[in-house]
Structure formats: C-alpha cells, structure tokens
C-alpha cells in the first residue's frame, strides 16, 4: 500500500472504515458543534478530521475516507502538500503579517507576477490579492464599474459567485444562498446559460440559441452601454458542473469586446489545473479581461486574486483597493508552493488522466442506470445529474441517498445543482489511481442500488 508525506509522515493511501460513519468520537464533537455553532453553517458529512493528504481524509475515529471533495475544489495539490507546508512553516517563523498596504513583502509581488504570466492572454496585466472568492468577485466588479463608469452587471442562470451582499445578488439559486437575506444589490441582471442537457430544443441548438437570447435580453432590457461587466463561470460549479455548450462562451466574449463590456471569468472553482487546463477558459481559447481565482490557489490557506488588463486595473485611484489581510504572507507562500507543485508534479496532466479514468466509467454507468440522466465535466471536475428515469425531472432525493451510501462506505462526495440533483466529484489531483478506481466501484454500487 502506498503512503504519502502529505498530512504528516506516512499517511497510508487506503480506504479504511473501522466504525459506523460518523463514529462515536465524531458524534460527540458534532453534538458540541450543534451547541456552539449556528445551524446555518451546514455539514455535508459530520466526521471530524484529524489528518488528510494525498487522496484521503482521516477522522477522529480512525476511519480513512477517500476524498472526492478536496474541501470544495481547494486542496487540488493535496492536503498539507510538502512544498506548501515547508514554505508556510518558514514564513510563520519569520513574520506572519505586516499588511501589504502598510509595509510590503516580496512573496505578494511574486504571486502577482506569476498570475500575470500564467493566466490567459499575453497583454500587460496586474494582479491584486484578497481573502476569498466572493471578495475577489466583488472587487472585480468594483474595478469594472470604475473603469467603464457604468452600473450594470450581467450574470447567468445557475451561476454562483459567493455569499456577500453583492455576490449573493449575483448568485442564481434562492435556497439556501439568498432566502430571506434580501434586499439584494441593485443593477444585477440575469440571462440564460447554455445548459445542453436541459435546453428545450436540444443540445445541438443550445450554444447559438442561448447566446442569442442572452444578448437580446442584454440589448433590450439593460442596454449594452449601461453594462460594466459580464460575470461568468466557464463551468458553472455550484449550479451543477454545467459546461456551457461549445461556442457559447466565445460568442458572449465577442459581444463584450464589441460593446466595451468587461468580461470577467469567475475561475474560483475551475482554476489551477482542476479541469485539465491551468484555467478552464483555455479550453475554448477565451481571454477574459479579468480573471478571478481563489480556492485551489493556495492549498487551503485563504487567498484569492483579481488578475486583469493593466489598462483596466490601473484606472483605480490609490487606496481604492485593498483590505487588512488580502495577500497575507503565509497565504502567498502557500500559493508559491502550489504553483511549484502544479508544475513539478504535472498536475494539469494528472487532472486530465483523472477525467480519462472517470468519464468513461461514469458514461458506462449511465448506460446501465437510467437514473443517471447526464454525465459531464472535464478533467478532475466531473458530475452526474440524476433524474426520474426516462424524463428530465430532477431527482434530488436519489442524489442525497447515493451520497449517504457513499459516505457510509468511506467515500466523501458532494452534491450540487440548482435542483440539488447533481453528484459532483472533485478529487485532489494527486489522488492515487487505485483509490480512484475503488471510489468509482463504491459509487457505481450506490447508484445501482438506488
Ligand atoms: C465560482 C465561484 N465563485 C465564487 C465563490 C465564492 O468563493 P468563497 O467561498 O471563497 O468566497 C465560489 C465558492 O464556491 C465559487 O465556486
């Protein structure tokens, strides 16, 4: 059996279920959580973690679960990846914070230089750093409004951009993200997304018709000249891993270019090798004006970035951007460790390989199990959408039951989707192949039983 140095020395890369899941120690801790933390902070699987690394998460009862979640697409390089740990350890001993806006340090600049270099497009770019995906999306919109002098922001059906007031307003789904949290920010307009599986006239018409409808709505209901930015995920994450029909994104990007609208790609979930490209926009050669990244950027330390055209970002006055912790030195060192790991371990190639293993098996499963209506995704960002067999009717209870069975067998999976009927798979890109195969067996069994 293989072991990794991630998560401490010699963490065995095995699935091991030694108690009921959750076990007694986790239950005890969960009871404490219930009385100390409000229920609004939900829990996918109430096992309390003690170690994690490679493709596993180990809990307080000694169970070792196969990780198909990566902390929601964050630990792409694996938990406690050695290059991240080493850099953070050294930085923590040297200094933990100065505030980059007060007295700067080199690692922030290195992260900015690196992102300017590796994000799509060879134009002059600038990068500034923040703490979370939502904060970065908000800042991208601020910059776009400042640069254009326009108020409106266009977003898409099934989009998810965060939980702050503006990003919650940009998010499509009411429950649980928006319910009773209004009133929402003004000047946000939502248009159709090219969702091939559910497009009324068929997947083959989806890209063209959805783009035409979206553009028509912007023209007629908002007016292109009032739009500061279009914000879009190249693959809708929380919305259910919806890969827009090919041709849709380039058409929207072209419309933005023609109308002086800032095209903002929200790559918070899709970024940093996850989809088998460093950034998902690369799949169709999209060059966004601004790209927003977070999650996978720093191996679990809180960091996010706004990277964009120098002529847009340079417009904002001195002091107009920032925050106390944005680009904290520990998080910057972690990001440098992540970028080194992606390169040294060819994690772009590993993400592709994960897709090559998973997608054919998921498609074969869909042949056998008519409850699986759609199989989709790229690289290590794949999903199945569950329906009442023979229909398009979403089947969220089946998704929940399959997830429950996977969890009981020691496979951590996440659900997603506007209709709550999608199971999504986000293994760390360093997942050993034997665990990937074992996880697929558990999943196949759970789907067939349900
Ligand atoms: C596409 C996308 N944008 C923004 C966010 C918000 O990021 P954060 O939770 O770090 O604020 C998320 C989080 O899931 C996301 O998936």
Tab-separated table of C-alpha atoms and ligand atoms in Angstrom:
chain	number	residue	atom	x	y	z
A	1	UNK	CA	0.000	0.000	0.000
A	2	UNK	CA	1.303	3.471	-0.870
A	3	UNK	CA	1.823	6.228	1.674
A	4	UNK	CA	2.435	9.952	1.212
A	5	UNK	CA	4.246	12.582	3.228
A	6	UNK	CA	1.164	14.799	2.895
A	7	UNK	CA	-0.819	15.110	6.108
A	8	UNK	CA	2.272	14.144	8.107
A	9	UNK	CA	4.717	11.287	7.601
A	10	UNK	CA	3.461	8.083	6.038
A	11	UNK	CA	-0.250	8.638	5.721
A	12	UNK	CA	-1.477	5.350	4.231
A	13	UNK	CA	-3.334	5.798	0.962
A	14	UNK	CA	-6.143	3.425	1.789
A	15	UNK	CA	-9.867	3.425	2.474
A	16	UNK	CA	-10.418	2.130	5.979
A	17	UNK	CA	-13.796	2.026	7.708
A	18	UNK	CA	-13.403	0.928	11.322
A	19	UNK	CA	-16.589	2.361	12.878
A	20	UNK	CA	-20.000	3.402	11.761
A	21	UNK	CA	-19.686	6.726	9.910
A	22	UNK	CA	-19.806	9.070	11.733
A	23	UNK	CA	-18.169	7.174	14.597
A	24	UNK	CA	-18.618	7.824	18.344
A	25	UNK	CA	-15.864	10.453	18.686
A	26	UNK	CA	-17.171	12.428	15.698
A	27	UNK	CA	-20.704	12.249	17.082
A	28	UNK	CA	-19.524	13.622	20.381
A	29	UNK	CA	-17.770	16.512	18.614
A	30	UNK	CA	-20.792	17.119	16.403
A	31	UNK	CA	-23.008	17.472	19.469
A	32	UNK	CA	-20.622	20.184	20.707
A	33	UNK	CA	-20.731	21.844	17.283
A	34	UNK	CA	-24.528	21.889	17.456
A	35	UNK	CA	-24.492	23.853	20.686
A	36	UNK	CA	-21.606	26.207	19.791
A	37	UNK	CA	-22.168	26.972	16.079
A	38	UNK	CA	-25.420	28.169	14.462
A	39	UNK	CA	-27.205	25.634	12.226
A	40	UNK	CA	-26.855	27.996	9.256
A	41	UNK	CA	-23.328	26.598	8.971
A	42	UNK	CA	-24.324	23.240	7.491
A	43	UNK	CA	-22.359	19.973	7.418
A	44	UNK	CA	-22.041	17.631	4.426
A	45	UNK	CA	-20.624	14.723	6.433
A	46	UNK	CA	-20.235	15.066	10.224
A	47	UNK	CA	-16.890	13.312	10.595
A	48	UNK	CA	-14.270	15.400	12.383
A	49	UNK	CA	-10.924	15.405	10.604
A	50	UNK	CA	-7.575	14.791	12.266
A	51	UNK	CA	-5.306	14.323	9.214
A	52	UNK	CA	-5.572	14.486	5.431
A	53	UNK	CA	-3.253	14.092	2.470
A	54	UNK	CA	-2.961	12.544	-0.987
A	55	UNK	CA	-6.401	11.079	-1.676
A	56	UNK	CA	-7.647	10.505	1.875
A	57	UNK	CA	-9.183	12.261	4.866
A	58	UNK	CA	-8.734	10.580	8.272
A	59	UNK	CA	-11.304	11.148	11.023
A	60	UNK	CA	-11.269	11.250	14.808
A	61	UNK	CA	-12.395	7.599	14.977
A	62	UNK	CA	-9.573	6.353	12.758
A	63	UNK	CA	-11.628	5.993	9.577
A	64	UNK	CA	-9.780	6.831	6.359
A	65	UNK	CA	-12.140	8.185	3.723
A	66	UNK	CA	-11.465	8.579	0.019
A	67	UNK	CA	-11.706	12.297	-0.721
A	68	UNK	CA	-13.856	13.250	-3.721
A	69	UNK	CA	-14.361	16.800	-2.442
A	70	UNK	CA	-10.944	18.449	-1.891
A	71	UNK	CA	-12.621	20.802	0.591
A	72	UNK	CA	-14.783	22.040	-2.346
A	73	UNK	CA	-12.060	22.179	-5.008
A	74	UNK	CA	-9.413	23.703	-2.757
A	75	UNK	CA	-6.763	21.087	-1.973
A	76	UNK	CA	-6.007	20.257	-5.602
A	77	UNK	CA	-2.321	19.724	-4.732
A	78	UNK	CA	-3.418	17.522	-1.818
A	79	UNK	CA	-3.729	18.423	1.848
A	80	UNK	CA	-0.529	19.582	3.532
A	81	UNK	CA	1.396	19.302	0.273
A	82	UNK	CA	5.112	19.258	1.188
A	83	UNK	CA	6.114	22.390	-0.775
A	84	UNK	CA	3.219	24.325	0.777
A	85	UNK	CA	3.985	23.120	4.305
A	86	UNK	CA	7.679	23.920	4.047
A	87	UNK	CA	7.134	27.453	2.749
A	88	UNK	CA	4.392	28.230	5.285
A	89	UNK	CA	6.472	26.832	8.141
A	90	UNK	CA	9.430	29.049	7.228
A	91	UNK	CA	7.242	32.117	6.724
A	92	UNK	CA	5.429	31.607	10.041
A	93	UNK	CA	8.789	31.674	11.806
A	94	UNK	CA	9.893	34.873	10.008
A	95	UNK	CA	6.770	37.070	10.194
A	96	UNK	CA	3.026	36.431	9.967
A	97	UNK	CA	1.600	39.822	8.958
A	98	UNK	CA	2.525	43.387	8.218
A	99	UNK	CA	-0.400	44.337	5.926
A	100	UNK	CA	0.844	44.621	2.344
A	101	UNK	CA	-0.612	48.143	2.119
A	102	UNK	CA	1.494	49.269	5.096
A	103	UNK	CA	4.877	47.616	4.500
A	104	UNK	CA	5.047	45.251	1.523
A	105	UNK	CA	6.935	41.954	1.109
A	106	UNK	CA	8.254	40.079	-1.903
A	107	UNK	CA	6.041	36.966	-1.912
A	108	UNK	CA	2.906	39.041	-2.735
A	109	UNK	CA	4.698	40.518	-5.731
A	110	UNK	CA	5.912	37.056	-6.794
A	111	UNK	CA	2.343	35.693	-6.717
A	112	UNK	CA	1.133	38.684	-8.757
A	113	UNK	CA	3.943	38.264	-11.303
A	114	UNK	CA	3.268	34.572	-11.620
A	115	UNK	CA	-0.511	35.050	-12.120
A	116	UNK	CA	0.121	37.780	-14.689
A	117	UNK	CA	2.309	35.300	-16.536
A	118	UNK	CA	0.183	32.132	-16.421
A	119	UNK	CA	-3.381	33.443	-16.860
A	120	UNK	CA	-4.770	33.522	-20.433
A	121	UNK	CA	-3.578	36.310	-22.768
A	122	UNK	CA	-0.178	37.906	-23.319
A	123	UNK	CA	-1.318	41.520	-22.749
A	124	UNK	CA	0.010	43.657	-19.881
A	125	UNK	CA	-1.692	42.546	-16.646
A	126	UNK	CA	-1.926	43.451	-12.996
A	127	UNK	CA	-2.962	41.305	-10.008
A	128	UNK	CA	-4.141	42.176	-6.507
A	129	UNK	CA	-4.870	39.730	-3.716
A	130	UNK	CA	-7.791	39.184	-1.364
A	131	UNK	CA	-9.048	36.583	1.102
A	132	UNK	CA	-11.949	34.747	-0.516
A	133	UNK	CA	-13.575	34.081	-3.848
A	134	UNK	CA	-16.531	36.299	-3.004
A	135	UNK	CA	-14.303	39.201	-2.010
A	136	UNK	CA	-12.389	38.845	-5.267
A	137	UNK	CA	-15.561	38.764	-7.396
A	138	UNK	CA	-16.806	41.916	-5.624
A	139	UNK	CA	-13.509	43.627	-6.303
A	140	UNK	CA	-13.541	42.619	-9.966
A	141	UNK	CA	-16.965	44.259	-10.287
A	142	UNK	CA	-15.749	47.379	-8.462
A	143	UNK	CA	-12.845	47.688	-10.870
A	144	UNK	CA	-15.056	47.133	-13.934
A	145	UNK	CA	-17.545	49.781	-12.770
A	146	UNK	CA	-14.758	52.227	-12.077
A	147	UNK	CA	-13.117	51.657	-15.457
A	148	UNK	CA	-16.324	51.860	-17.515
A	149	UNK	CA	-18.334	54.360	-15.474
A	150	UNK	CA	-21.329	52.039	-15.989
A	151	UNK	CA	-23.544	50.472	-13.292
A	152	UNK	CA	-24.990	47.182	-14.607
A	153	UNK	CA	-23.630	43.675	-14.083
A	154	UNK	CA	-24.874	40.732	-16.150
A	155	UNK	CA	-24.820	37.202	-14.729
A	156	UNK	CA	-26.258	33.845	-15.784
A	157	UNK	CA	-28.833	31.263	-14.765
A	158	UNK	CA	-27.296	28.638	-12.432
A	159	UNK	CA	-24.402	30.973	-11.537
A	160	UNK	CA	-22.791	31.018	-8.100
A	161	UNK	CA	-20.406	33.767	-7.035
A	162	UNK	CA	-20.453	33.854	-3.211
A	163	UNK	CA	-22.340	34.824	-0.083
A	164	UNK	CA	-21.613	38.529	0.466
A	165	UNK	CA	-24.362	41.005	-0.426
A	166	UNK	CA	-23.150	41.689	-3.959
A	167	UNK	CA	-22.069	38.126	-4.767
A	168	UNK	CA	-25.258	36.690	-3.256
A	169	UNK	CA	-27.103	39.061	-5.584
A	170	UNK	CA	-25.030	37.729	-8.494
A	171	UNK	CA	-25.871	34.142	-7.465
A	172	UNK	CA	-28.876	32.478	-9.091
A	173	UNK	CA	-30.195	29.989	-6.559
A	174	UNK	CA	-32.509	31.160	-3.794
A	175	UNK	CA	-32.394	28.290	-1.296
A	176	UNK	CA	-30.139	28.172	0.667
A	177	UNK	CA	-27.978	31.082	-0.520
A	178	UNK	CA	-30.428	34.009	-0.728
A	179	UNK	CA	-33.577	33.006	1.102
A	180	UNK	CA	-34.725	35.830	3.449
A	181	UNK	CA	-31.360	37.613	3.081
A	182	UNK	CA	-32.624	40.381	0.800
A	183	UNK	CA	-32.988	43.110	-0.274
A	184	UNK	CA	-30.264	42.454	-2.801
A	185	UNK	CA	-27.797	44.736	-4.546
A	186	UNK	CA	-29.286	46.643	-7.497
A	187	UNK	CA	-28.192	46.672	-11.150
A	188	UNK	CA	-27.757	42.904	-11.426
A	189	UNK	CA	-29.365	41.288	-14.496
A	190	UNK	CA	-29.633	37.549	-15.148
A	191	UNK	CA	-29.677	35.954	-18.603
A	192	UNK	CA	-29.855	32.340	-19.878
A	193	UNK	CA	-26.896	29.944	-19.702
A	194	UNK	CA	-26.273	27.359	-22.440
A	195	UNK	CA	-27.183	24.238	-20.413
A	196	UNK	CA	-27.078	21.487	-23.042
A	197	UNK	CA	-28.814	18.738	-21.027
A	198	UNK	CA	-31.857	20.919	-20.350
A	199	UNK	CA	-32.021	23.075	-23.482
A	200	UNK	CA	-35.638	22.875	-24.726
A	201	UNK	CA	-34.818	22.500	-28.438
A	202	UNK	CA	-31.927	20.079	-27.880
A	203	UNK	CA	-28.230	20.240	-27.044
A	204	UNK	CA	-27.247	20.813	-30.688
A	205	UNK	CA	-29.078	24.172	-30.742
A	206	UNK	CA	-28.078	25.196	-27.273
A	207	UNK	CA	-24.985	27.383	-27.802
A	208	UNK	CA	-26.420	29.500	-30.572
A	209	UNK	CA	-29.917	29.938	-29.141
A	210	UNK	CA	-28.754	30.613	-25.585
A	211	UNK	CA	-26.203	33.203	-26.745
A	212	UNK	CA	-28.816	34.891	-28.940
A	213	UNK	CA	-31.314	35.024	-26.068
A	214	UNK	CA	-28.716	36.292	-23.593
A	215	UNK	CA	-27.538	39.020	-25.944
A	216	UNK	CA	-31.074	40.008	-26.887
A	217	UNK	CA	-32.008	40.361	-23.218
A	218	UNK	CA	-28.947	42.479	-22.502
A	219	UNK	CA	-29.656	44.713	-25.502
A	220	UNK	CA	-33.383	45.086	-24.859
A	221	UNK	CA	-33.644	45.034	-21.067
A	222	UNK	CA	-30.386	46.637	-19.929
A	223	UNK	CA	-28.723	48.330	-22.884
A	224	UNK	CA	-25.162	47.298	-23.711
A	225	UNK	CA	-23.954	50.833	-22.986
A	226	UNK	CA	-25.078	50.518	-19.361
A	227	UNK	CA	-23.222	47.270	-18.692
A	228	UNK	CA	-19.937	47.433	-16.788
A	229	UNK	CA	-19.291	43.695	-16.685
A	230	UNK	CA	-20.469	40.244	-17.599
A	231	UNK	CA	-19.514	37.740	-14.880
A	232	UNK	CA	-19.495	34.071	-15.823
A	233	UNK	CA	-18.071	30.762	-14.605
A	234	UNK	CA	-16.523	28.845	-17.533
A	235	UNK	CA	-18.081	25.755	-15.926
A	236	UNK	CA	-20.926	26.552	-13.515
A	237	UNK	CA	-19.770	24.959	-10.235
A	238	UNK	CA	-22.427	25.070	-7.523
A	239	UNK	CA	-25.043	25.204	-10.300
A	240	UNK	CA	-24.201	21.570	-11.100
A	241	UNK	CA	-20.955	21.463	-13.122
A	242	UNK	CA	-22.720	22.770	-16.201
A	243	UNK	CA	-20.310	23.054	-19.065
A	244	UNK	CA	-21.837	25.661	-21.398
A	245	UNK	CA	-22.367	24.291	-24.916
A	246	UNK	CA	-19.254	24.884	-27.031
A	247	UNK	CA	-19.421	28.211	-28.808
A	248	UNK	CA	-21.466	29.976	-26.127
A	249	UNK	CA	-18.565	31.492	-24.171
A	250	UNK	CA	-16.703	32.773	-27.271
A	251	UNK	CA	-19.927	34.405	-28.517
A	252	UNK	CA	-20.505	36.181	-25.180
A	253	UNK	CA	-16.842	37.246	-25.005
A	254	UNK	CA	-17.053	38.650	-28.536
A	255	UNK	CA	-20.214	40.606	-27.647
A	256	UNK	CA	-18.452	42.078	-24.614
A	257	UNK	CA	-15.466	43.092	-26.730
A	258	UNK	CA	-17.696	44.763	-29.314
A	259	UNK	CA	-19.563	46.749	-26.646
A	260	UNK	CA	-16.810	47.815	-24.250
A	261	UNK	CA	-18.085	45.461	-21.523
A	262	UNK	CA	-15.531	43.949	-19.137
A	263	UNK	CA	-15.642	40.137	-19.473
A	264	UNK	CA	-14.977	38.672	-16.014
A	265	UNK	CA	-14.270	34.932	-15.803
A	266	UNK	CA	-15.015	33.568	-12.340
A	267	UNK	CA	-12.484	30.718	-12.166
A	268	UNK	CA	-12.725	30.372	-8.408
A	269	UNK	CA	-13.768	26.711	-8.701
A	270	UNK	CA	-12.364	25.809	-12.145
A	271	UNK	CA	-8.878	27.289	-11.755
A	272	UNK	CA	-5.402	25.889	-11.116
A	273	UNK	CA	-5.306	22.708	-13.200
A	274	UNK	CA	-8.641	21.339	-11.973
A	275	UNK	CA	-10.206	20.902	-15.445
A	276	UNK	CA	-7.100	19.623	-17.241
A	277	UNK	CA	-6.069	23.131	-18.212
A	278	UNK	CA	-4.436	25.582	-15.869
A	279	UNK	CA	-7.617	27.669	-16.345
A	280	UNK	CA	-10.900	26.438	-17.824
A	281	UNK	CA	-11.132	29.422	-20.201
A	282	UNK	CA	-8.238	27.932	-22.155
A	283	UNK	CA	-10.462	25.127	-23.440
A	284	UNK	CA	-12.088	27.461	-25.986
A	285	UNK	CA	-9.248	29.974	-26.152
A	286	UNK	CA	-11.129	32.640	-24.180
A	287	UNK	CA	-9.029	35.573	-22.981
A	288	UNK	CA	-11.003	37.289	-20.202
A	289	UNK	CA	-10.454	40.967	-19.399
A	290	UNK	CA	-10.422	39.988	-15.721
A	291	UNK	CA	-9.988	36.522	-14.248
A	292	UNK	CA	-10.933	35.846	-10.634
A	293	UNK	CA	-9.230	32.981	-8.802
A	294	UNK	CA	-9.289	31.544	-5.261
A	295	UNK	CA	-9.813	28.046	-3.784
A	296	UNK	CA	-7.072	25.920	-5.440
A	297	UNK	CA	-4.649	28.865	-5.448
A	298	UNK	CA	-3.116	28.279	-2.015
A	299	UNK	CA	-3.650	24.662	-0.940
A	300	UNK	CA	-6.158	25.579	1.766
A	301	UNK	CA	-4.855	28.889	3.037
A	302	UNK	CA	-7.293	31.743	2.420
A	303	UNK	CA	-6.236	33.604	-0.712
A	304	UNK	CA	-7.936	34.973	-3.815
A	305	UNK	CA	-6.819	37.075	-6.739
A	306	UNK	CA	-8.102	39.527	-9.322
A	307	UNK	CA	-5.939	39.487	-12.443
A	308	UNK	CA	-6.781	41.718	-15.366
A	309	UNK	CA	-5.770	44.042	-18.136
A	310	UNK	CA	-3.377	46.694	-16.860
A	311	UNK	CA	-5.374	49.453	-18.566
A	312	UNK	CA	-8.498	48.449	-16.584
A	313	UNK	CA	-6.895	47.797	-13.185
A	314	UNK	CA	-4.612	50.840	-13.349
A	315	UNK	CA	-7.593	53.211	-13.532
A	316	UNK	CA	-8.498	52.840	-9.853
A	317	UNK	CA	-7.165	55.638	-7.625
A	318	UNK	CA	-4.503	54.998	-4.984
A	319	UNK	CA	-6.055	53.416	-1.895
A	320	UNK	CA	-9.242	52.374	-3.733
A	321	UNK	CA	-8.445	48.670	-3.416
A	322	UNK	CA	-7.169	46.505	-0.583
A	323	UNK	CA	-8.016	45.050	2.819
A	324	UNK	CA	-6.180	44.177	6.005
A	325	UNK	CA	-5.385	40.544	5.240
A	326	UNK	CA	-5.503	40.311	1.432
A	327	UNK	CA	-2.311	38.588	0.278
A	328	UNK	CA	-1.256	37.594	3.776
A	329	UNK	CA	2.385	36.371	3.713
A	330	UNK	CA	1.524	32.820	4.822
A	331	UNK	CA	-1.093	32.526	2.069
A	332	UNK	CA	1.302	33.963	-0.537
A	333	UNK	CA	3.990	31.430	0.376
A	334	UNK	CA	1.361	28.691	0.159
A	335	UNK	CA	0.384	29.907	-3.333
A	336	UNK	CA	4.003	29.820	-4.466
A	337	UNK	CA	4.221	26.256	-3.112
A	338	UNK	CA	1.043	25.331	-5.004
A	339	UNK	CA	2.316	26.757	-8.278
A	340	UNK	CA	5.622	24.898	-7.893
A	341	UNK	CA	3.747	21.676	-7.141
A	342	UNK	CA	1.433	22.019	-10.152
A	343	UNK	CA	4.455	22.360	-12.391
A	344	UNK	CA	6.767	19.812	-10.755
A	345	UNK	CA	4.108	17.108	-10.500
A	346	UNK	CA	2.386	17.855	-13.833
A	347	UNK	CA	-0.975	18.286	-12.137
A	348	UNK	CA	-2.542	19.545	-15.373
A	349	UNK	CA	-1.693	16.150	-16.889
A	350	UNK	CA	-2.884	14.370	-13.733
A	351	UNK	CA	-6.237	16.181	-13.876
A	352	UNK	CA	-6.656	15.046	-17.492
A	353	UNK	CA	-5.793	11.494	-16.539
A	354	UNK	CA	-8.423	11.564	-13.755
A	355	UNK	CA	-11.000	12.634	-16.364
A	356	UNK	CA	-9.872	9.846	-18.704
A	357	UNK	CA	-10.417	7.296	-15.949
A	358	UNK	CA	-13.669	8.717	-14.593
A	359	UNK	CA	-15.701	9.880	-17.574
A	360	UNK	CA	-15.823	6.546	-19.489
A	361	UNK	CA	-16.804	4.686	-16.314
A	362	UNK	CA	-19.483	7.256	-15.470
A	363	UNK	CA	-20.823	7.037	-19.039
A	364	UNK	CA	-20.924	3.242	-18.812
A	365	UNK	CA	-22.791	3.631	-15.517
A	366	UNK	CA	-25.341	5.916	-17.196
A	367	UNK	CA	-25.968	3.145	-19.783
A	368	UNK	CA	-26.802	0.692	-17.016
A	369	UNK	CA	-28.627	3.077	-14.672
A	370	UNK	CA	-31.305	5.247	-16.321
A	371	UNK	CA	-31.456	7.356	-13.164
A	372	UNK	CA	-28.210	8.948	-14.432
A	373	UNK	CA	-29.525	11.461	-16.958
A	374	UNK	CA	-26.272	13.210	-17.784
A	375	UNK	CA	-22.532	12.724	-17.302
A	376	UNK	CA	-20.376	15.789	-17.739
A	377	UNK	CA	-17.290	17.741	-16.799
A	378	UNK	CA	-13.642	17.997	-17.668
A	379	UNK	CA	-10.525	16.616	-16.015
A	380	UNK	CA	-10.967	16.273	-12.267
A	381	UNK	CA	-14.226	18.265	-12.237
A	382	UNK	CA	-16.917	15.750	-13.219
A	383	UNK	CA	-20.528	15.123	-12.253
A	384	UNK	CA	-23.615	13.031	-12.825
A	385	UNK	CA	-27.105	14.540	-12.943
A	386	UNK	CA	-29.871	12.334	-11.536
A	387	UNK	CA	-33.366	12.270	-12.991
A	388	UNK	CA	-36.543	10.268	-12.752
A	389	UNK	CA	-35.738	7.575	-15.370
A	390	UNK	CA	-36.900	8.413	-18.874
A	391	UNK	CA	-37.623	12.071	-18.005
A	392	UNK	CA	-35.770	15.299	-17.316
A	393	UNK	CA	-37.408	15.579	-13.907
A	394	UNK	CA	-34.679	16.272	-11.320
A	395	UNK	CA	-34.229	13.569	-8.664
A	396	UNK	CA	-32.663	15.295	-5.631
A	397	UNK	CA	-33.662	12.558	-3.167
A	398	UNK	CA	-31.744	9.997	-5.233
A	399	UNK	CA	-28.679	12.265	-5.178
A	400	UNK	CA	-28.944	12.579	-1.388
A	401	UNK	CA	-29.402	8.822	-0.925
A	402	UNK	CA	-26.427	7.948	-3.165
A	403	UNK	CA	-24.281	10.462	-1.281
A	404	UNK	CA	-25.410	8.929	2.019
A	405	UNK	CA	-24.465	5.421	0.870
A	406	UNK	CA	-21.077	6.605	-0.413
A	407	UNK	CA	-20.376	8.337	2.894
A	408	UNK	CA	-21.285	5.186	4.842
A	409	UNK	CA	-18.758	3.239	2.752
A	410	UNK	CA	-15.997	5.792	3.316
A	411	UNK	CA	-16.226	7.831	0.108
A	412	UNK	CA	-16.687	11.567	0.591
A	413	UNK	CA	-18.795	13.005	-2.259
A	414	UNK	CA	-20.576	16.352	-2.607
A	415	UNK	CA	-23.913	17.249	-4.122
A	416	UNK	CA	-24.647	20.377	-6.169
A	417	UNK	CA	-27.041	21.792	-8.720
A	418	UNK	CA	-29.865	24.273	-8.987
A	419	UNK	CA	-32.218	21.330	-8.408
A	420	UNK	CA	-29.965	19.598	-5.842
A	421	UNK	CA	-29.809	16.526	-8.097
A	422	UNK	CA	-26.146	16.510	-9.092
A	423	UNK	CA	-23.327	14.483	-7.559
A	424	UNK	CA	-20.027	16.192	-8.204
A	425	UNK	CA	-16.557	14.735	-7.993
A	426	UNK	CA	-13.527	16.833	-7.118
A	427	UNK	CA	-10.672	14.517	-6.146
A	428	UNK	CA	-7.311	16.030	-5.230
A	429	UNK	CA	-5.216	15.925	-8.408
A	430	UNK	CA	-2.649	13.801	-6.542
A	431	UNK	CA	-5.222	11.040	-5.866
A	432	UNK	CA	-3.524	7.641	-6.394
A	433	UNK	CA	-5.213	5.682	-9.177
A	434	UNK	CA	-6.093	2.658	-7.022
A	435	UNK	CA	-8.197	4.935	-4.784
A	436	UNK	CA	-9.858	6.493	-7.812
A	437	UNK	CA	-10.869	3.044	-9.071
A	438	UNK	CA	-12.058	1.958	-5.622
A	439	UNK	CA	-14.121	5.139	-5.266
A	440	UNK	CA	-15.766	4.530	-8.640
A	441	UNK	CA	-16.706	0.997	-7.577
A	442	UNK	CA	-18.393	2.330	-4.426
A	443	UNK	CA	-20.202	4.994	-6.422
A	444	UNK	CA	-21.362	2.539	-9.100
A	445	UNK	CA	-22.722	0.188	-6.450
A	446	UNK	CA	-24.555	3.014	-4.653
A	447	UNK	CA	-26.108	4.301	-7.896
A	448	UNK	CA	-27.228	0.817	-8.975
A	449	UNK	CA	-28.734	0.056	-5.561
A	450	UNK	CA	-30.678	3.319	-5.511
B	1	LIG	C1	-17.420	30.024	-8.909
B	1	LIG	C2	-17.320	30.523	-7.515
B	1	LIG	N1	-17.210	31.837	-7.293
B	1	LIG	C3	-17.105	32.354	-6.057
B	1	LIG	C4	-17.139	31.521	-4.951
B	1	LIG	C5	-17.034	32.114	-3.576
B	1	LIG	O1	-15.795	31.802	-3.041
B	1	LIG	P1	-15.562	31.893	-1.445
B	1	LIG	O2	-16.398	30.814	-0.847
B	1	LIG	O3	-14.078	31.656	-1.296
B	1	LIG	O4	-15.967	33.241	-1.041
B	1	LIG	C6	-17.252	30.145	-5.128
B	1	LIG	C7	-17.297	29.247	-3.974
B	1	LIG	O5	-17.735	28.120	-4.023
B	1	LIG	C8	-17.345	29.626	-6.443
B	1	LIG	O6	-17.477	28.319	-6.665
